[in-house]
Coordinates of C-alpha atoms in Angstrom, one line a residue:
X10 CA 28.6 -18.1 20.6
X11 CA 28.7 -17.8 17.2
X12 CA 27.9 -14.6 14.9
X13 CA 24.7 -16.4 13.9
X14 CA 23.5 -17.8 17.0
X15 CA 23.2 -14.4 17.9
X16 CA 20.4 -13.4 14.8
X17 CA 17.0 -14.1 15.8
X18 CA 14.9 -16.3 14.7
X19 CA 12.7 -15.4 11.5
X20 CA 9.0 -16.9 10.7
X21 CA 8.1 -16.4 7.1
X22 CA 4.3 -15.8 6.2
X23 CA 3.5 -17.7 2.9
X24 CA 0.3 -17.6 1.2
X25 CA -1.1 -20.2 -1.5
X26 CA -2.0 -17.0 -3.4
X27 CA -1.6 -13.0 -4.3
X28 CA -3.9 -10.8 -2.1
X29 CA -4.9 -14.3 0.9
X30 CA -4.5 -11.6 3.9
X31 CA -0.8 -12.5 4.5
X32 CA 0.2 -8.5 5.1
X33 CA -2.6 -8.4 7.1
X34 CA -1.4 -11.3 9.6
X35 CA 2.0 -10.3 9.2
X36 CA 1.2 -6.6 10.7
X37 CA -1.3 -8.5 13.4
X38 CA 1.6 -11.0 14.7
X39 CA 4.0 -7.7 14.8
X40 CA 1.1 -6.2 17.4
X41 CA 0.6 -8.8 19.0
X42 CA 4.1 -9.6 19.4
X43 CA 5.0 -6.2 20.7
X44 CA 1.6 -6.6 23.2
X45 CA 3.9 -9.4 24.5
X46 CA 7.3 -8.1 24.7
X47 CA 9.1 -9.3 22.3
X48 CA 11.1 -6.7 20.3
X49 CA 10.0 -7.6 16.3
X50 CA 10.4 -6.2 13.0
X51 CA 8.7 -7.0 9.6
X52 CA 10.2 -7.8 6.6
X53 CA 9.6 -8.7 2.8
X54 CA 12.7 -9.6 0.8
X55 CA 11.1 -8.0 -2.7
X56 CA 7.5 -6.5 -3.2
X57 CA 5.6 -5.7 -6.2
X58 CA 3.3 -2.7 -5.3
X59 CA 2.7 0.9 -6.4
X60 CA 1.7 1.6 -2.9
X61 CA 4.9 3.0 -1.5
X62 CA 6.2 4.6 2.0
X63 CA 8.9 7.2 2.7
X64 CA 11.4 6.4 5.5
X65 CA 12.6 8.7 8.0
X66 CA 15.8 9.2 6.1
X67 CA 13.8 9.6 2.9
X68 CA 14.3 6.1 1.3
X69 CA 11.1 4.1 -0.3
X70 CA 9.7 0.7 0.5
X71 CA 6.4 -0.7 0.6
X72 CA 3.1 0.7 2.2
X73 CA 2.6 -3.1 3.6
X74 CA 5.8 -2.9 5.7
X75 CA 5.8 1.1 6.9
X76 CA 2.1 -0.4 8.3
X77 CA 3.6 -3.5 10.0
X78 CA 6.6 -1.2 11.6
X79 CA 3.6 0.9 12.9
X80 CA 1.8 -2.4 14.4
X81 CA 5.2 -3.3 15.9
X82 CA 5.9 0.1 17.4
X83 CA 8.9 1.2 15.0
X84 CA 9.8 3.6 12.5
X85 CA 10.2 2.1 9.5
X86 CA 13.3 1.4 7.9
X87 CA 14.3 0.4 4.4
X88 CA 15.8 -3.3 5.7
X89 CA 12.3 -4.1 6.0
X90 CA 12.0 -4.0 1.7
X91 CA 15.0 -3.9 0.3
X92 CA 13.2 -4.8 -3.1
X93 CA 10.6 -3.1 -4.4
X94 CA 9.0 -3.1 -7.8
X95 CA 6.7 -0.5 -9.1
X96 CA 4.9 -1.7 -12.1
X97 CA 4.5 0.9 -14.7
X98 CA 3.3 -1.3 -17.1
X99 CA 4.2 -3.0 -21.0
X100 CA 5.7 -6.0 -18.5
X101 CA 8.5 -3.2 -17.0
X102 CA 8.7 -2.4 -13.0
X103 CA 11.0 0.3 -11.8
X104 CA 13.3 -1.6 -9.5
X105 CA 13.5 0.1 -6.1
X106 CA 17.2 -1.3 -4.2
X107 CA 17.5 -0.2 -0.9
X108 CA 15.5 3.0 -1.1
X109 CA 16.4 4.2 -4.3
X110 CA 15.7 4.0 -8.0
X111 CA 17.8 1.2 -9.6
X112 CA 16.8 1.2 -13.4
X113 CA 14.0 -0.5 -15.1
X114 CA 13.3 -4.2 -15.3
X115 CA 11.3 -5.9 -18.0
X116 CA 9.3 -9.2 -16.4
X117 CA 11.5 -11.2 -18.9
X118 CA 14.9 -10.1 -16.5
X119 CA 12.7 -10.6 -13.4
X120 CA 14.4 -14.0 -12.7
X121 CA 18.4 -14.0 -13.5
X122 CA 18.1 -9.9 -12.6
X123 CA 16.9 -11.0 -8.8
X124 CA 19.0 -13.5 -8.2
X125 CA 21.4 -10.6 -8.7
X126 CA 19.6 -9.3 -5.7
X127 CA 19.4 -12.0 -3.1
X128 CA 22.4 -11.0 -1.5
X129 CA 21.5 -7.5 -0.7
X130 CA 18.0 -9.1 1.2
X131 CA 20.0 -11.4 2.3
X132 CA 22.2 -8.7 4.5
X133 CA 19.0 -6.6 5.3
X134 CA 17.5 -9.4 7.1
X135 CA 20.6 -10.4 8.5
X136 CA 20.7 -6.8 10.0
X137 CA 17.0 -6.5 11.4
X138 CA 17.7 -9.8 12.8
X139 CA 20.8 -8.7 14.9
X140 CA 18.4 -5.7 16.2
X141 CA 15.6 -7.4 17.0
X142 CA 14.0 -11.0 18.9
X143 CA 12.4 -11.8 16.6
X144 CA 11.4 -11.0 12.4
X145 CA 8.3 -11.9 10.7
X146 CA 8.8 -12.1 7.0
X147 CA 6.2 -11.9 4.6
X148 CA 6.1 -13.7 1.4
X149 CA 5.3 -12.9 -2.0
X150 CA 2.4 -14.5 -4.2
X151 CA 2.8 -17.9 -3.6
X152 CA 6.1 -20.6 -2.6
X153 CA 4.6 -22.7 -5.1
X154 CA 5.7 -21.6 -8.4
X155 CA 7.8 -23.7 -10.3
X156 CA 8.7 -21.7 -12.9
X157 CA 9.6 -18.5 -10.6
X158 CA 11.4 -21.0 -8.1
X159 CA 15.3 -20.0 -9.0
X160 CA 14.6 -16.4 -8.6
X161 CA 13.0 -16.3 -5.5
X162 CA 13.7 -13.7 -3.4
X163 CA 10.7 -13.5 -0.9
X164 CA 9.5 -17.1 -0.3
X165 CA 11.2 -20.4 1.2
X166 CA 14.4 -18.8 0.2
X167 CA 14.1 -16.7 3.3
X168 CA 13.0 -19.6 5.3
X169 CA 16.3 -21.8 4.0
X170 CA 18.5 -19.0 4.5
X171 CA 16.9 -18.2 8.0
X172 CA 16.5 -21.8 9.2
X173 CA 13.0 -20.5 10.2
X174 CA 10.1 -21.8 9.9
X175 CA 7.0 -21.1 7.3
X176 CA 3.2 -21.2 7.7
X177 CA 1.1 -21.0 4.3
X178 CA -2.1 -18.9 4.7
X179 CA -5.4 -19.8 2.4
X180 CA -8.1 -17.7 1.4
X181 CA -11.3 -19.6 2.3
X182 CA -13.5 -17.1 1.0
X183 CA -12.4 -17.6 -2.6
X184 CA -13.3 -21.4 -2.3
X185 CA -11.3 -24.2 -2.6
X186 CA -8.8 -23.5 0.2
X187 CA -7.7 -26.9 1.1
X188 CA -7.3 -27.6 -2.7
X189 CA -4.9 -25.0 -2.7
X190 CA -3.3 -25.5 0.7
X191 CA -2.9 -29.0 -0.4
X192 CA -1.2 -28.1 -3.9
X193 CA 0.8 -25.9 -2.6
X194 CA 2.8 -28.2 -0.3
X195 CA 2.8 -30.9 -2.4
X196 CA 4.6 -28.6 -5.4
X197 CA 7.7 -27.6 -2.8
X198 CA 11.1 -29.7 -3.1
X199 CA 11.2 -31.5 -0.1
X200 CA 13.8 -29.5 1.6
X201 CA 10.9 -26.7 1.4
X202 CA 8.1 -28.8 2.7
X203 CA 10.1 -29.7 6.0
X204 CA 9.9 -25.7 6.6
X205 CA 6.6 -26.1 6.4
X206 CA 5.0 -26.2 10.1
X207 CA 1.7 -25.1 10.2
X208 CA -1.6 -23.4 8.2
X209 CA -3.5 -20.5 8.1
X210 CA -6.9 -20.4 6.9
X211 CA -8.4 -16.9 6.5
X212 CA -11.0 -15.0 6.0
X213 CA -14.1 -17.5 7.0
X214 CA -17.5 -16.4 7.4
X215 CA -19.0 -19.6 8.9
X216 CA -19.2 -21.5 12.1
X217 CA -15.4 -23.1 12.5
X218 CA -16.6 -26.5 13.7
X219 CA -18.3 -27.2 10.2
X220 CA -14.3 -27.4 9.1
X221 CA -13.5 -30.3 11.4
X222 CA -13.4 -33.2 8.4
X223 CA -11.9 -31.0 6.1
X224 CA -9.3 -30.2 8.3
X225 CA -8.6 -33.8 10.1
X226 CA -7.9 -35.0 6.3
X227 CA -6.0 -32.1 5.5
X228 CA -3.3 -32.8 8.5
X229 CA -3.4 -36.5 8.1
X230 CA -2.5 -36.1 4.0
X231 CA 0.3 -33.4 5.0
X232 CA 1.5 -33.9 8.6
X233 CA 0.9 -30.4 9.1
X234 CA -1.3 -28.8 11.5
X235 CA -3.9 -26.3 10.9
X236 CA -3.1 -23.5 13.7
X237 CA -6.0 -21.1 13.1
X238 CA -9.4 -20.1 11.7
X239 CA -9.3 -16.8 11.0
X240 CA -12.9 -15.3 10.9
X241 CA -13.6 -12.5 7.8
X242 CA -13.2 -8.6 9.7
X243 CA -15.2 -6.3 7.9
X244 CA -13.5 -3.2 8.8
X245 CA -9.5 -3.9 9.1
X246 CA -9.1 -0.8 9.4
X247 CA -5.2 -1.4 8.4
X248 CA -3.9 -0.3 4.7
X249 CA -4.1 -2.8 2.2
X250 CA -1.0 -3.4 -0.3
X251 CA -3.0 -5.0 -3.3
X252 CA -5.2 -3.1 -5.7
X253 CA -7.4 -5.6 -5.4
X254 CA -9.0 -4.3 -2.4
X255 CA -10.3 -1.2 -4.5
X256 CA -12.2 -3.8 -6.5
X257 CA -14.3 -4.6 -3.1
X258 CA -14.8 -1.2 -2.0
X259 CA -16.0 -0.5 -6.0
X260 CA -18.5 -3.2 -5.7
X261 CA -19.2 -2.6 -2.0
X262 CA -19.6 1.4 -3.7
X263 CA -23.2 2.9 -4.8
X264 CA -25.0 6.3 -5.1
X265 CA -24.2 8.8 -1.7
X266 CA -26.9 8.7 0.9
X267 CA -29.2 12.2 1.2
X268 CA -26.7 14.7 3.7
X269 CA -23.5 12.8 2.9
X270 CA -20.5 13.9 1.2
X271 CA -20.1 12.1 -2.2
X272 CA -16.1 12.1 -2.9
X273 CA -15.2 10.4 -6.3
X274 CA -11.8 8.9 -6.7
X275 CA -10.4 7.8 -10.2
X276 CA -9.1 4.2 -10.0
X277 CA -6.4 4.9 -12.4
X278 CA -5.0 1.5 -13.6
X279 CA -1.4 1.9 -12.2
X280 CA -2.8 3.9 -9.2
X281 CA -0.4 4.5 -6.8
X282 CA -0.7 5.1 -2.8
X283 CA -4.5 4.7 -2.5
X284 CA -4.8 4.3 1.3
X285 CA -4.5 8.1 1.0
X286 CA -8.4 8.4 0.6
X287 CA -8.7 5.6 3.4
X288 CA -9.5 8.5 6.3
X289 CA -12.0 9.9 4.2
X290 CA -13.3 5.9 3.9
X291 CA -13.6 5.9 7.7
X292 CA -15.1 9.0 8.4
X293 CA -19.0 9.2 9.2
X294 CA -21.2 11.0 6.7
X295 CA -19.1 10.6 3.9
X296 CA -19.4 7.9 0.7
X297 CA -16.0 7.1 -1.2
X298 CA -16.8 5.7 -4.7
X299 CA -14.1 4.3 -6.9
X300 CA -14.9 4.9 -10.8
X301 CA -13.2 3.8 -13.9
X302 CA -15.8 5.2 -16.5
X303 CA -17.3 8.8 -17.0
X304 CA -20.7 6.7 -16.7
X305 CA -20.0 5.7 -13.0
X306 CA -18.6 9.8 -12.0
X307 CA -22.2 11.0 -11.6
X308 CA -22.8 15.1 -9.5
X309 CA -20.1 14.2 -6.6
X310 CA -19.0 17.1 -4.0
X311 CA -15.4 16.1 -4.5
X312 CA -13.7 14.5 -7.4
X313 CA -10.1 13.1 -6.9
X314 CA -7.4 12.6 -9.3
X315 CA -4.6 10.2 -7.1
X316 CA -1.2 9.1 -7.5
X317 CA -0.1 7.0 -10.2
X318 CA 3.4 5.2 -11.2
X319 CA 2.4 6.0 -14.9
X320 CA 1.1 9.6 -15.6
X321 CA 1.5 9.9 -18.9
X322 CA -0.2 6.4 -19.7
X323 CA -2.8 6.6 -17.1
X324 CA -3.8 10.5 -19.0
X325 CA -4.2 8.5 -21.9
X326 CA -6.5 6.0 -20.5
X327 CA -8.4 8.9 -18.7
X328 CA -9.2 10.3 -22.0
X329 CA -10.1 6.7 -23.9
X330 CA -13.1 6.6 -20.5
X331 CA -14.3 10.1 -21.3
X332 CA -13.4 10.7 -17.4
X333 CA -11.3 14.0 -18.9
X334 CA -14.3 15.6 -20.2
X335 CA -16.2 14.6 -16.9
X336 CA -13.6 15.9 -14.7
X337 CA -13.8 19.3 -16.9
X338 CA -17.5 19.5 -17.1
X339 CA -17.6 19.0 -13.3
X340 CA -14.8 21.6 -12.7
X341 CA -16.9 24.2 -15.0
X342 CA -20.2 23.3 -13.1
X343 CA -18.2 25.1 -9.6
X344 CA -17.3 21.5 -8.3
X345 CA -14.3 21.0 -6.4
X346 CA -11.6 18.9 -7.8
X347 CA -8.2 17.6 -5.7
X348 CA -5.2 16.0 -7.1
X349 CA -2.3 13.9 -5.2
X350 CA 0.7 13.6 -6.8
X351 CA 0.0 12.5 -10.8
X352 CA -3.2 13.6 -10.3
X353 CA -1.8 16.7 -9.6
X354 CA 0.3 16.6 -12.7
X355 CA -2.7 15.8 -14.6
X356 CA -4.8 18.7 -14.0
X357 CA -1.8 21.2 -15.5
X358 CA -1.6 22.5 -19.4
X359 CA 1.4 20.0 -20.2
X360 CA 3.5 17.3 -19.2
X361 CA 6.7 17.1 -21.1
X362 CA 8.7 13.8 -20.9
X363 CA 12.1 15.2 -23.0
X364 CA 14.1 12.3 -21.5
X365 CA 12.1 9.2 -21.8
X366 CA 11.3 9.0 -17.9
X367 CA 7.7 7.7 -18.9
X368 CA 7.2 7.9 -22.0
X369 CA 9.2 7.8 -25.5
X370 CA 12.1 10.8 -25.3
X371 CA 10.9 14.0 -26.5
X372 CA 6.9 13.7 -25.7
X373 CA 4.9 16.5 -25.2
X374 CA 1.4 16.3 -24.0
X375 CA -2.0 17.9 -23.0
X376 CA -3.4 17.7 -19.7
X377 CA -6.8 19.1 -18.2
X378 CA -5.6 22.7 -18.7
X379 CA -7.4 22.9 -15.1
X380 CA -4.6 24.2 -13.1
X381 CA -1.6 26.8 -14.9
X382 CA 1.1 24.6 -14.1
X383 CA 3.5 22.4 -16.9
X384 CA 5.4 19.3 -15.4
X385 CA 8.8 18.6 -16.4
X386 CA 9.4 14.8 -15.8
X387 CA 13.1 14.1 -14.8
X388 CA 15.4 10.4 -13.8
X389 CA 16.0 12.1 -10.3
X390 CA 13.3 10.9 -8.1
X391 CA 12.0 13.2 -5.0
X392 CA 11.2 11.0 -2.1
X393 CA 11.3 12.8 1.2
X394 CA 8.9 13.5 4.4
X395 CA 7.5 17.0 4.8
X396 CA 5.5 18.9 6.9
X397 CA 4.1 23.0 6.9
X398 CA 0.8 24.6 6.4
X399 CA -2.2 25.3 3.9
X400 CA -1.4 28.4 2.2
X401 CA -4.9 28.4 0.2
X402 CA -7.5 30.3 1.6
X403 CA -10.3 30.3 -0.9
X404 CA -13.6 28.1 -1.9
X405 CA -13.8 24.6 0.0
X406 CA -9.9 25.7 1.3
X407 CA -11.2 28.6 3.7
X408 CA -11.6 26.8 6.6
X409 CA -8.2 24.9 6.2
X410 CA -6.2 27.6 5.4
X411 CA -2.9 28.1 8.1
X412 CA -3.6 24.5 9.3
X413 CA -0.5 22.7 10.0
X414 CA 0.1 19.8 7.7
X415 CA 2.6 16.6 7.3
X416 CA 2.9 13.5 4.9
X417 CA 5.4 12.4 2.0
X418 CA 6.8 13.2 -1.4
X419 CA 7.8 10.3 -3.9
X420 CA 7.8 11.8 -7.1
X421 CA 9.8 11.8 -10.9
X422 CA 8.9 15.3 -12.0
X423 CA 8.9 19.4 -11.1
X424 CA 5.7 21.0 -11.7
X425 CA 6.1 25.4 -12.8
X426 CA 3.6 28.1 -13.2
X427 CA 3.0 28.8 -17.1
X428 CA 2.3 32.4 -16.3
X429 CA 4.1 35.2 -15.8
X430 CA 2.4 36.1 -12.4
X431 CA 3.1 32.8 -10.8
X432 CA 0.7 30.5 -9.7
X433 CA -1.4 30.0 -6.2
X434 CA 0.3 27.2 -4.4
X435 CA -1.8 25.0 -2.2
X436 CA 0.4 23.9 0.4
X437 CA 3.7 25.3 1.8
X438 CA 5.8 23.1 2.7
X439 CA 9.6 23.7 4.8
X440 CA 8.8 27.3 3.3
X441 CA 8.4 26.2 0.1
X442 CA 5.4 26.2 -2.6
X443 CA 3.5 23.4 -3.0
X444 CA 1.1 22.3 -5.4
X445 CA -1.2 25.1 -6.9
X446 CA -4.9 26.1 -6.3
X447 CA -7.7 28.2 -8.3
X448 CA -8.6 31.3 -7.8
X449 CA -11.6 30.0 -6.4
X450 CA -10.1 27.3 -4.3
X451 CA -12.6 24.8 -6.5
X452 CA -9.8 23.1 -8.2
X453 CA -6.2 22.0 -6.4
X454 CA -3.4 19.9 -6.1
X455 CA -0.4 18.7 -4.1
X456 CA 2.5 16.6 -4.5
X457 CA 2.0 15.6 -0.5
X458 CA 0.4 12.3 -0.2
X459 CA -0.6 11.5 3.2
X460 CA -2.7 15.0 2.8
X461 CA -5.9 14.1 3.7
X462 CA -4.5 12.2 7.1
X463 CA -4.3 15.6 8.6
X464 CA -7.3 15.5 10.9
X465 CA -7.8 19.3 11.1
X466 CA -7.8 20.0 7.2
X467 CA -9.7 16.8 6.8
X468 CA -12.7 17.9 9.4
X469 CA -12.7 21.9 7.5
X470 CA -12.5 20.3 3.9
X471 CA -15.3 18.2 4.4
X472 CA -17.4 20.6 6.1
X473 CA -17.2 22.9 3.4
X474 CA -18.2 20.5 0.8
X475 CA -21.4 20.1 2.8
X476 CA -20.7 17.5 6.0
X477 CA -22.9 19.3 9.1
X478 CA -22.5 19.2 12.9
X479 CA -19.2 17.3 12.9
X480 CA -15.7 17.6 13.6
X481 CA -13.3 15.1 14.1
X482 CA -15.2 11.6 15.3
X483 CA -11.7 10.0 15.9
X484 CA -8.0 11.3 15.3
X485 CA -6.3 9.1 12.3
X486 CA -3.8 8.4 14.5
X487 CA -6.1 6.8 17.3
X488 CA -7.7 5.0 14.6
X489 CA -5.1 3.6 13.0
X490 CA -4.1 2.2 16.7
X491 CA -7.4 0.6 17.4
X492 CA -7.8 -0.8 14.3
X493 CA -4.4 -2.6 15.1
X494 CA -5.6 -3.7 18.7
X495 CA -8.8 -5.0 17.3
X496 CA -7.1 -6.8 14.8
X497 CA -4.3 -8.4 17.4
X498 CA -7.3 -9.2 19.6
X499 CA -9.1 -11.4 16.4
X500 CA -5.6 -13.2 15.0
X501 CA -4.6 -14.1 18.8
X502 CA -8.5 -15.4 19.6
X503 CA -8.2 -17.5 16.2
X504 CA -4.5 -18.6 16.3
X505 CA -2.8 -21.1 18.3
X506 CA -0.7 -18.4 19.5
X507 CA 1.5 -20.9 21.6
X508 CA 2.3 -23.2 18.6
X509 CA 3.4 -20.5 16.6
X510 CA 5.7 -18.6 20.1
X511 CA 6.8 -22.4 20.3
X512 CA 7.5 -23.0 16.2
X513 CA 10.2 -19.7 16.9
X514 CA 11.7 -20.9 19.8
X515 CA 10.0 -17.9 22.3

């Protein structure tokens, strides 16, 4: 038997478009596969996302794959992205290789700069497919992009290389799905299209037998079969990649309902690791609104600065909204304020940028003077897992204080006290500060992402910002789970599951 008779077989997840649900069905094929079995893994050659995970060994890859290793029972490991870019805006990414930062790259390099990079995907999928039955590869945008063809690193160049098959998954809700199914097949060289074996349609809100012409001429045009319907789910439940689903849960968004806790987040534009605030989406009693204007911010009980891949930029565009002076005027008014990460970094007297990290060498700016901390930016970039305890013990923080927390770091910066007595640190974490706090506990912030996962802080911070009679409804944890079973239970109801075991040889 040869070396590559041993590698498994690989199915790659296309979509006709950015943000058509492929993750989604990617992580929902890894649970249902594992329901079955088979030993899988997920995998995306290169993704574009601010939304980041940290491994076990402290490497970075994409939220979208840490979720799909979680559907699929694993750990997850940095084979499963070995290319990630983190916009950070003016047409530059930070290029993530393996784990690690790699340098800049401007969107005019994006093409001969990843064909640089094939060969180190190439080995990574090679690797999870000599560990594993069977690989699930997700693609990136869409296959069918001329112009992007000779740099792919995440499409039908994983198919070719793979000898695997590909479906292409449509987004019915957005109209014009066949259109695009259609068009999308028809603009691949014909070596792609034979890789081609099958269609997705997602996200439809109808009855399925209404498709039945529409589909019969779509398979007669292409030869291809459709293999599923895939109804819209309301509540996924699973965290999303894309930004783009912060635009549905802003319009989805209004005013809190009398007795619930209103929690504002700041959609920053290069916000970074939002399914942090996704617990507090899921938990009863409680409205999340996402605002991008001081108009929108309104008297909430908890107003949340997040991560961002831009600090110094997104501060900038903070102040141009008038969200600063809101934020202030909120914090002088007793209301509690939290900030993750940049947010964090935010809320401090200064940020100083003396090498260039984010902004030109040598800047010095103002933040909201809210916290006494000054952050230091610096090329070395923290990513690690940690775990320890709330050390704050004051305002909304009383009730939290000594509860055990865990989550991740990925940061470029050091934040200090600016006084000469030190400052309060929120969190402490492998007997370390972290973060600082208020006096009054009203006003906080951690580096720790994943902070507001913890269910026991969780259930004591929102009961002191006014949420009665409740504890925990559900553990994260066993909601995460059984939002990943209900989701196996839809895609395997909706999708010729047998076509698609038989398209990968199981």
């Amino acid at each position: 038997m040869t070396p590559e008779a041993r590698l498994a077989p690989v199915l790659l997840v296309a979509g006709t478009a950015s943000s058509v649900g492929k993750s989604v069905l990617v992580a929902a094929l890894c649970r249902i596969s594992r329901q079955d079995g088979v030993r899988v893994a997920p995998f995306k050659a290169q993704n574009m996302s601010n939304n980041a995970a940290v491994t076990p060994d402290g490497l970075e890859i994409g939220r979208a794959q840490a979720e799909q290793a979680r559907a699929a029972g694993l750990e997850p490991s940095v084979e499963m992205n070995p290319v990630l870019l983190k916009p950070q805006g003016d047409r530059t990414s930070q290029l993530v290789l393996l784990g690690r930062p790699a340098g800049r790259l401007h969107s005019a390099d994006f093409p001969s700069r990843k064909r640089d990079l094939w060969p180190d995907a190439a080995r990574a999928l090679d690797k999870l497919r000599g560990r594993f039955d069977l690989v699930i590869a997700e693609g990136a945008g869409s296959p069918a992009e001329p112009n992007l063809r000779a740099g792919d690193l995440a499409n039908m160049r994983v198919a070719r290389h793979a000898r695997g098959p590909a479906l292409i998954v449509g987004d019915i809700d957005r109209g014009g799905v066949f259109a695009h199914l259609l068009g999308t097949l028809e603009l691949l060289p014909p070596e792609d299209r034979a890789l081609v074996r099958g269609f997705v349609i997602n996200r439809f809100r109808g009855d399925p037998s209404l498709l039945g012409p529409a589909i019969e001429e779509l398979q007669e045009r292409t030869g291809v079969p459709v293999l599923g319907v895939i109804p819209w789910i309301d509540d996924v439940g699973v965290a999303e990649e894309d930004a783009v689903a912060l635009e549905r849960a802003a319009s989805a968004s209004g005013a809190a309902a009398v007795g619930e806790v209103d929690v504002v987040v700041v959609q920053l534009p290069r916000i970074a690791n939002f399914d942090d605030f996704d617990p507090l989406v899921r938990e009863p009693g409680v409205r999340v609104r996402y605002v991008r204007s001081a108009g929108e911010f309104g008297r909430p009980d908890l107003a949340v600065l997040p991560g961002t891949k831009a600090t110094v930029a997104d501060l900038g565009w903070l102040r141009e909204r008038g969200l600063d002076r809101a934020i202030e005027a909120h914090a002088a008014d007793g209301g509690a304020v939290l900030g993750i990460c940049g947010g964090l970094q935010m809320l401090g007297e200064r940020l100083v940028d003396e090498d260039g990290v984010e902004a030109a060498p040598g800047t010095a700016l103002r933040g909201l003077g809210l916290l006494p901390i000054a952050t230091r930016f610096s090329a070395e970039k923290t990513t690690r897992r940690a775990s320890g305890e709330v050390f704050a013990s004051a305002g909304p923080w009383e009730g939290a204080s000594g509860l055990p927390v865990e989550g991740y770091e990925i940061h470029m910066g050091e934040s200090a006290a600016t006084r000469e007595d030190g400052v309060r640190p929120l969190l402490r974490l492998g007997g370390e500060p972290d973060g600082a706090v208020s006096p009054d506990g009203r006003v906080a912030g951690s580096y720790l992402h994943g902070l507001l996962h913890n269910d026991r802080l969780r259930a004591a911070l929102l009961h002191a910002l006014g949420r009665r009679g409740r504890g925990i409804d559900a553990s994260e944890e066993q909601r995460r789970e059984e939002a990943f079973d209900r989701l196996a239970a839809v895609v395997r109801e909706h999708l010729d599951m047998q076509q698609v075991r038989e398209l990968v040889g199981l």
